[in-house]
mmCIF file of C-alpha atoms in Angstrom:
data_model
loop_
_atom_site.group_PDB
_atom_site.id
_atom_site.type_symbol
_atom_site.label_atom_id
_atom_site.label_comp_id
_atom_site.label_asym_id
_atom_site.label_seq_id
_atom_site.Cartn_x
_atom_site.Cartn_y
_atom_site.Cartn_z
ATOM 1 C CA MET J 233 57.820 57.277 98.818
ATOM 2 C CA TYR J 234 60.044 57.057 102.077
ATOM 3 C CA ASN J 235 57.734 59.520 104.199
ATOM 4 C CA LEU J 236 54.151 57.704 103.527
ATOM 5 C CA VAL J 237 56.785 54.431 104.323
ATOM 6 C CA MET J 238 58.118 56.224 107.887
ATOM 7 C CA LYS J 239 54.357 57.322 108.313
ATOM 8 C CA ASP J 240 53.162 53.518 108.792
ATOM 9 C CA PHE J 241 55.873 52.742 110.832
ATOM 10 C CA LYS J 242 55.398 56.163 113.620
ATOM 11 C CA LEU J 243 51.913 56.351 112.803
ATOM 12 C CA GLY J 244 50.167 53.094 112.115
ATOM 13 C CA ILE J 245 52.351 50.377 113.726
ATOM 14 C CA ASN J 246 52.411 49.858 117.617
ATOM 15 C CA PRO J 247 56.184 49.378 117.988
ATOM 16 C CA TRP J 248 55.414 46.112 119.634
ATOM 17 C CA PHE J 249 55.256 44.025 116.627
ATOM 18 C CA LEU J 250 58.605 45.105 115.366
ATOM 19 C CA ALA J 251 59.754 43.754 118.341
ATOM 20 C CA MET J 252 57.279 40.090 117.666
ATOM 21 C CA PRO J 253 60.191 38.902 115.464
ATOM 22 C CA PHE J 254 62.311 38.469 118.076
ATOM 23 C CA LEU J 255 59.618 37.097 120.412
ATOM 24 C CA LEU J 256 57.956 34.279 118.070
ATOM 25 C CA GLY J 257 61.656 33.696 116.330
ATOM 26 C CA ALA J 258 63.067 32.579 119.680
ATOM 27 C CA LEU J 259 60.252 29.431 118.847
ATOM 28 C CA MET J 260 62.449 27.942 116.037
ATOM 29 C CA LEU J 261 64.982 27.031 118.776
ATOM 30 C CA ILE J 262 62.379 24.203 119.806
ATOM 31 C CA PRO J 263 64.113 20.884 118.903
ATOM 32 C CA GLY J 264 62.414 19.549 115.923
ATOM 33 C CA TRP J 265 59.370 21.520 116.309
ATOM 34 C CA ILE J 266 56.977 22.591 113.428
ATOM 35 C CA TYR J 267 58.463 25.545 112.192
ATOM 36 C CA LEU J 268 56.332 26.607 109.092
ATOM 37 C CA LEU J 269 54.253 27.711 112.145
ATOM 38 C CA VAL J 270 56.788 30.695 113.322
ATOM 39 C CA PRO J 271 56.387 32.328 110.049
ATOM 40 C CA GLN J 272 52.611 31.882 110.225
ATOM 41 C CA TYR J 273 52.279 33.748 113.323
ATOM 42 C CA PHE J 274 53.355 37.161 111.042
ATOM 43 C CA PHE J 275 49.753 36.485 109.220
ATOM 44 C CA TRP J 276 47.419 35.279 112.490
ATOM 45 C CA ILE J 277 48.635 38.604 115.017
ATOM 46 C CA SER J 278 50.806 41.029 113.315
ATOM 47 C CA VAL J 279 48.817 41.557 109.857
ATOM 48 C CA PRO J 280 44.853 41.596 111.706
ATOM 49 C CA ASN J 281 46.121 43.817 114.197
ATOM 50 C CA ILE J 282 48.205 46.358 112.161
ATOM 51 C CA PHE J 283 45.097 46.969 109.885
ATOM 52 C CA GLY J 284 42.862 46.787 112.420
ATOM 53 C CA GLN J 285 44.983 49.547 113.700
ATOM 54 C CA PHE J 286 44.763 51.175 110.325
ATOM 55 C CA LYS J 287 41.002 50.927 110.003
ATOM 56 C CA ALA J 288 40.491 52.080 113.585
ATOM 57 C CA GLN J 289 42.904 55.305 112.876
ATOM 58 C CA ASN J 290 41.234 56.379 109.658
ATOM 59 C CA ASP J 291 44.752 55.773 107.981
ATOM 60 C CA LEU J 292 42.994 55.667 104.592
ATOM 61 C CA MET J 293 40.995 59.201 104.952
ATOM 62 C CA LEU J 294 44.696 60.732 105.885
ATOM 63 C CA THR J 295 46.444 59.064 103.310
ATOM 64 C CA MET J 296 43.657 59.988 100.778
ATOM 65 C CA THR J 297 44.340 63.869 102.082
ATOM 66 C CA LEU J 298 48.049 63.574 101.150
ATOM 67 C CA PRO J 299 49.340 64.586 98.132
ATOM 68 C CA VAL J 300 50.907 61.751 96.242
ATOM 69 C CA SER J 301 49.642 58.967 94.002
ATOM 70 C CA LYS J 302 47.499 55.944 94.498
ATOM 71 C CA LYS J 303 49.945 54.388 93.436
ATOM 72 C CA ASP J 304 52.902 55.158 95.339
ATOM 73 C CA LYS J 305 49.967 54.784 98.457
ATOM 74 C CA VAL J 306 50.221 51.225 97.465
ATOM 75 C CA LYS J 307 53.345 50.773 97.261
ATOM 76 C CA ALA J 308 54.760 52.435 100.185
ATOM 77 C CA ARG J 309 52.368 50.067 102.076
ATOM 78 C CA VAL J 310 53.790 46.985 100.219
ATOM 79 C CA ILE J 311 57.441 47.934 101.100
ATOM 80 C CA VAL J 312 55.963 48.198 104.742
ATOM 81 C CA MET J 313 54.571 44.158 104.444
ATOM 82 C CA VAL J 314 57.661 43.321 102.700
ATOM 83 C CA ILE J 315 60.153 45.371 105.512
ATOM 84 C CA LEU J 316 57.923 43.233 108.053
ATOM 85 C CA GLU J 317 57.881 40.153 106.424
ATOM 86 C CA LEU J 318 61.688 39.802 105.817
ATOM 87 C CA LEU J 319 62.624 41.093 109.277
ATOM 88 C CA HIS J 320 60.266 38.122 110.378
ATOM 89 C CA ILE J 321 61.635 35.479 108.692
ATOM 90 C CA GLY J 322 65.393 36.981 108.344
ATOM 91 C CA VAL J 323 65.375 36.735 112.725
ATOM 92 C CA ALA J 324 63.692 33.225 112.235
ATOM 93 C CA MET J 325 66.613 32.517 110.249
ATOM 94 C CA ILE J 326 69.430 33.541 112.705
ATOM 95 C CA PHE J 327 67.487 31.673 115.533
ATOM 96 C CA GLY J 328 67.001 28.658 113.030
ATOM 97 C CA LEU J 329 71.212 28.830 112.403
ATOM 98 C CA PHE J 330 71.669 28.326 116.541
ATOM 99 C CA THR J 331 69.176 25.559 116.480
ATOM 100 C CA ILE J 332 71.174 23.540 113.924
ATOM 101 C CA HIS J 333 73.924 24.231 115.739
ATOM 102 C CA LEU J 334 72.754 23.189 119.231
ATOM 103 C CA TYR J 335 70.638 19.994 118.392
ATOM 104 C CA PRO J 336 73.173 17.976 115.965
ATOM 105 C CA ASN J 337 71.249 15.181 116.735
ATOM 106 C CA VAL J 338 67.485 15.816 116.154
ATOM 107 C CA ASP J 339 65.897 13.120 114.093
ATOM 108 C CA TYR J 340 63.473 15.601 112.545
ATOM 109 C CA LEU J 341 59.990 14.153 111.791
ATOM 110 C CA PHE J 342 59.360 18.047 110.296
ATOM 111 C CA PHE J 343 60.960 20.297 108.092
ATOM 112 C CA ALA J 344 64.472 21.078 109.779
ATOM 113 C CA PRO J 345 65.617 24.689 109.440
ATOM 114 C CA HIS J 346 68.175 23.911 106.738
ATOM 115 C CA MET J 347 68.162 26.508 103.705
ATOM 116 C CA GLY J 348 65.858 24.744 101.536
ATOM 117 C CA PHE J 349 63.033 25.065 104.324
ATOM 118 C CA TRP J 350 63.398 28.960 104.248
ATOM 119 C CA GLY J 351 62.506 28.786 100.574
ATOM 120 C CA VAL J 352 59.474 27.227 101.619
ATOM 121 C CA CYS J 353 59.046 29.668 104.409
ATOM 122 C CA PHE J 354 59.234 32.843 101.121
ATOM 123 C CA VAL J 355 56.676 30.727 98.845
ATOM 124 C CA MET J 356 54.492 30.817 101.894
ATOM 125 C CA LEU J 357 54.831 34.666 101.982
ATOM 126 C CA GLY J 358 54.637 34.840 98.600
ATOM 127 C CA ILE J 359 51.388 32.834 98.415
ATOM 128 C CA PHE J 360 49.837 35.315 101.430
ATOM 129 C CA ASN J 361 50.825 38.602 99.679
ATOM 130 C CA ILE J 362 49.564 37.573 96.191
ATOM 131 C CA ILE J 363 45.905 37.241 97.892
ATOM 132 C CA PHE J 364 46.277 39.213 100.663
ATOM 133 C CA ILE J 365 47.106 42.739 98.959
ATOM 134 C CA PRO J 366 44.946 42.461 96.009
ATOM 135 C CA MET J 367 41.737 40.827 97.934
ATOM 136 C CA PHE J 368 42.114 44.176 100.654
ATOM 137 C CA TYR J 369 42.630 46.857 97.842
ATOM 138 C CA LYS J 370 39.109 46.089 96.803
ATOM 139 C CA THR J 371 38.198 48.525 99.126
ATOM 140 C CA ALA J 372 41.823 49.490 101.133
ATOM 141 C CA TYR J 373 40.148 49.317 104.341
ATOM 142 C CA LYS J 374 38.107 45.835 104.586
ATOM 143 C CA TYR J 375 40.580 43.381 105.641
ATOM 144 C CA GLY J 376 39.081 40.417 107.408
ATOM 145 C CA ALA J 377 37.575 38.766 103.755
ATOM 146 C CA ALA J 378 41.583 38.697 102.517
ATOM 147 C CA MET J 379 42.523 38.108 105.723
ATOM 148 C CA ILE J 380 40.688 34.668 106.594
ATOM 149 C CA ALA J 381 41.201 33.689 102.307
ATOM 150 C CA SER J 382 45.040 34.137 102.541
ATOM 151 C CA VAL J 383 45.538 32.333 105.960
ATOM 152 C CA VAL J 384 43.349 29.452 104.608
ATOM 153 C CA ALA J 385 45.724 29.443 101.792
ATOM 154 C CA THR J 386 48.934 29.672 103.610
ATOM 155 C CA LEU J 387 47.874 27.086 106.207
ATOM 156 C CA LEU J 388 46.413 24.312 103.120
ATOM 157 C CA PHE J 389 50.050 24.965 101.648
ATOM 158 C CA SER J 390 51.634 24.367 104.549
ATOM 159 C CA ILE J 391 50.099 20.810 105.580
ATOM 160 C CA GLY J 392 50.577 19.870 102.428
ATOM 161 C CA VAL J 393 53.769 20.812 101.589
ATOM 162 C CA GLN J 394 54.654 18.945 105.219
ATOM 163 C CA TRP J 395 52.492 16.105 104.639
ATOM 164 C CA LEU J 396 54.715 15.697 101.476
ATOM 165 C CA ALA J 397 57.677 15.890 102.897
ATOM 166 C CA ILE J 398 56.532 13.520 105.598
ATOM 167 C CA GLN J 399 55.275 10.724 102.971
ATOM 168 C CA ASN J 400 57.485 11.140 100.378
ATOM 169 C CA SER J 401 60.979 9.517 100.781
ATOM 170 C CA PHE J 402 62.345 11.889 98.254
ATOM 171 C CA VAL J 403 61.089 14.931 99.374
ATOM 172 C CA TYR J 404 62.150 13.782 103.301
ATOM 173 C CA ASP J 405 65.555 13.012 101.956
ATOM 174 C CA MET J 406 66.015 16.458 100.170
ATOM 175 C CA PHE J 407 65.268 18.706 103.108
ATOM 176 C CA ASN J 408 65.908 16.550 106.148
ATOM 177 C CA GLY J 409 68.372 13.670 105.398
ATOM 178 C CA ALA J 410 71.344 13.391 103.139
ATOM 179 C CA GLY J 411 70.203 16.414 100.882
ATOM 180 C CA ALA J 412 70.325 18.884 103.531
ATOM 181 C CA ASP J 413 74.046 18.543 103.379
ATOM 182 C CA HIS J 414 74.134 19.425 99.950
ATOM 183 C CA THR J 415 74.581 23.035 99.987
ATOM 184 C CA MET J 416 74.010 23.479 96.094
ATOM 185 C CA LEU J 417 70.666 22.088 96.348
ATOM 186 C CA GLN J 418 69.559 23.944 99.528
ATOM 187 C CA LEU J 419 70.782 27.090 98.264
ATOM 188 C CA MET J 420 69.012 26.510 95.090
ATOM 189 C CA ILE J 421 65.766 26.008 96.711
ATOM 190 C CA LEU J 422 65.824 28.678 98.922
ATOM 191 C CA LEU J 423 66.651 31.016 95.827
ATOM 192 C CA VAL J 424 63.849 29.836 94.115
ATOM 193 C CA GLY J 425 61.343 30.280 96.708
ATOM 194 C CA ILE J 426 62.814 34.106 96.964
ATOM 195 C CA ALA J 427 62.308 34.306 93.205
ATOM 196 C CA ILE J 428 58.646 33.535 94.025
ATOM 197 C CA PHE J 429 58.200 35.527 96.465
ATOM 198 C CA ALA J 430 59.060 38.234 94.589
ATOM 199 C CA VAL J 431 57.466 37.555 91.397
ATOM 200 C CA PHE J 432 53.690 36.726 93.760
ATOM 201 C CA THR J 433 54.473 40.245 95.112
ATOM 202 C CA ILE J 434 55.299 42.545 92.391
ATOM 203 C CA VAL J 435 51.855 40.806 90.571
ATOM 204 C CA SER J 436 49.812 41.789 93.689
ATOM 205 C CA TYR J 437 51.512 45.045 94.435
ATOM 206 C CA ASN J 438 50.409 46.129 90.288
ATOM 207 C CA ILE J 439 46.686 44.222 90.786
ATOM 208 C CA ALA J 440 46.316 46.139 93.755
ATOM 209 C CA ILE J 441 47.189 49.167 91.839
ATOM 210 C CA LYS J 442 44.910 48.478 89.055
ATOM 211 C CA ARG J 443 42.274 47.788 92.230
ATOM 212 C CA PHE J 444 42.884 51.115 94.079
ATOM 213 C CA GLU J 445 42.321 53.427 91.258
ATOM 214 C CA LYS J 446 38.828 52.218 90.857
ATOM 215 C CA VAL J 447 37.902 52.770 94.881
ATOM 216 C CA ASP J 448 35.832 55.943 94.968
ATOM 217 C CA ILE J 449 36.906 57.558 98.251
#
């Protein structure tokens, strides 16, 4: 499993995409910005380029020659995706901490980068995974339709949840108002978001295995 994961990082993923989380995470330093966009750059830039590179390198045929099961091949690729997602969101969280301390008096129209906000981001990543991964493994090389469907879904989710936070005073207060100072509330939202991300990713992994087993290479 370790060797499969390292194969992707060494042969399939340009080192530039490992630097992207640090460059894009710096966008969190813009005061009062739409911070939900920061994790979405992973969907818009990294994923299509990485999977396009896999396809260009004929990675599927190379992987099929290796003496490992299809289940392990799917597991390794999902692990790679999760590592990249956690890298993106982890770096952004660090920049978000700086933002809160640098701009303590900003009046946020959109989500402020408190713990609860990151719970919403984890849900968004989970939605992307549960759509993209199973759709991709219908063929294990065609990623266009899966990319479009998952990006549209995450975009609609982010627009909907941000609109709700702006329009609903209770939700706004929970993320940007007095609720932002309630550590336990913020922690609970974050943990729920992480749990949803984990469940969605595990479900997508299991569906992907079943679909990939039916793919005739």
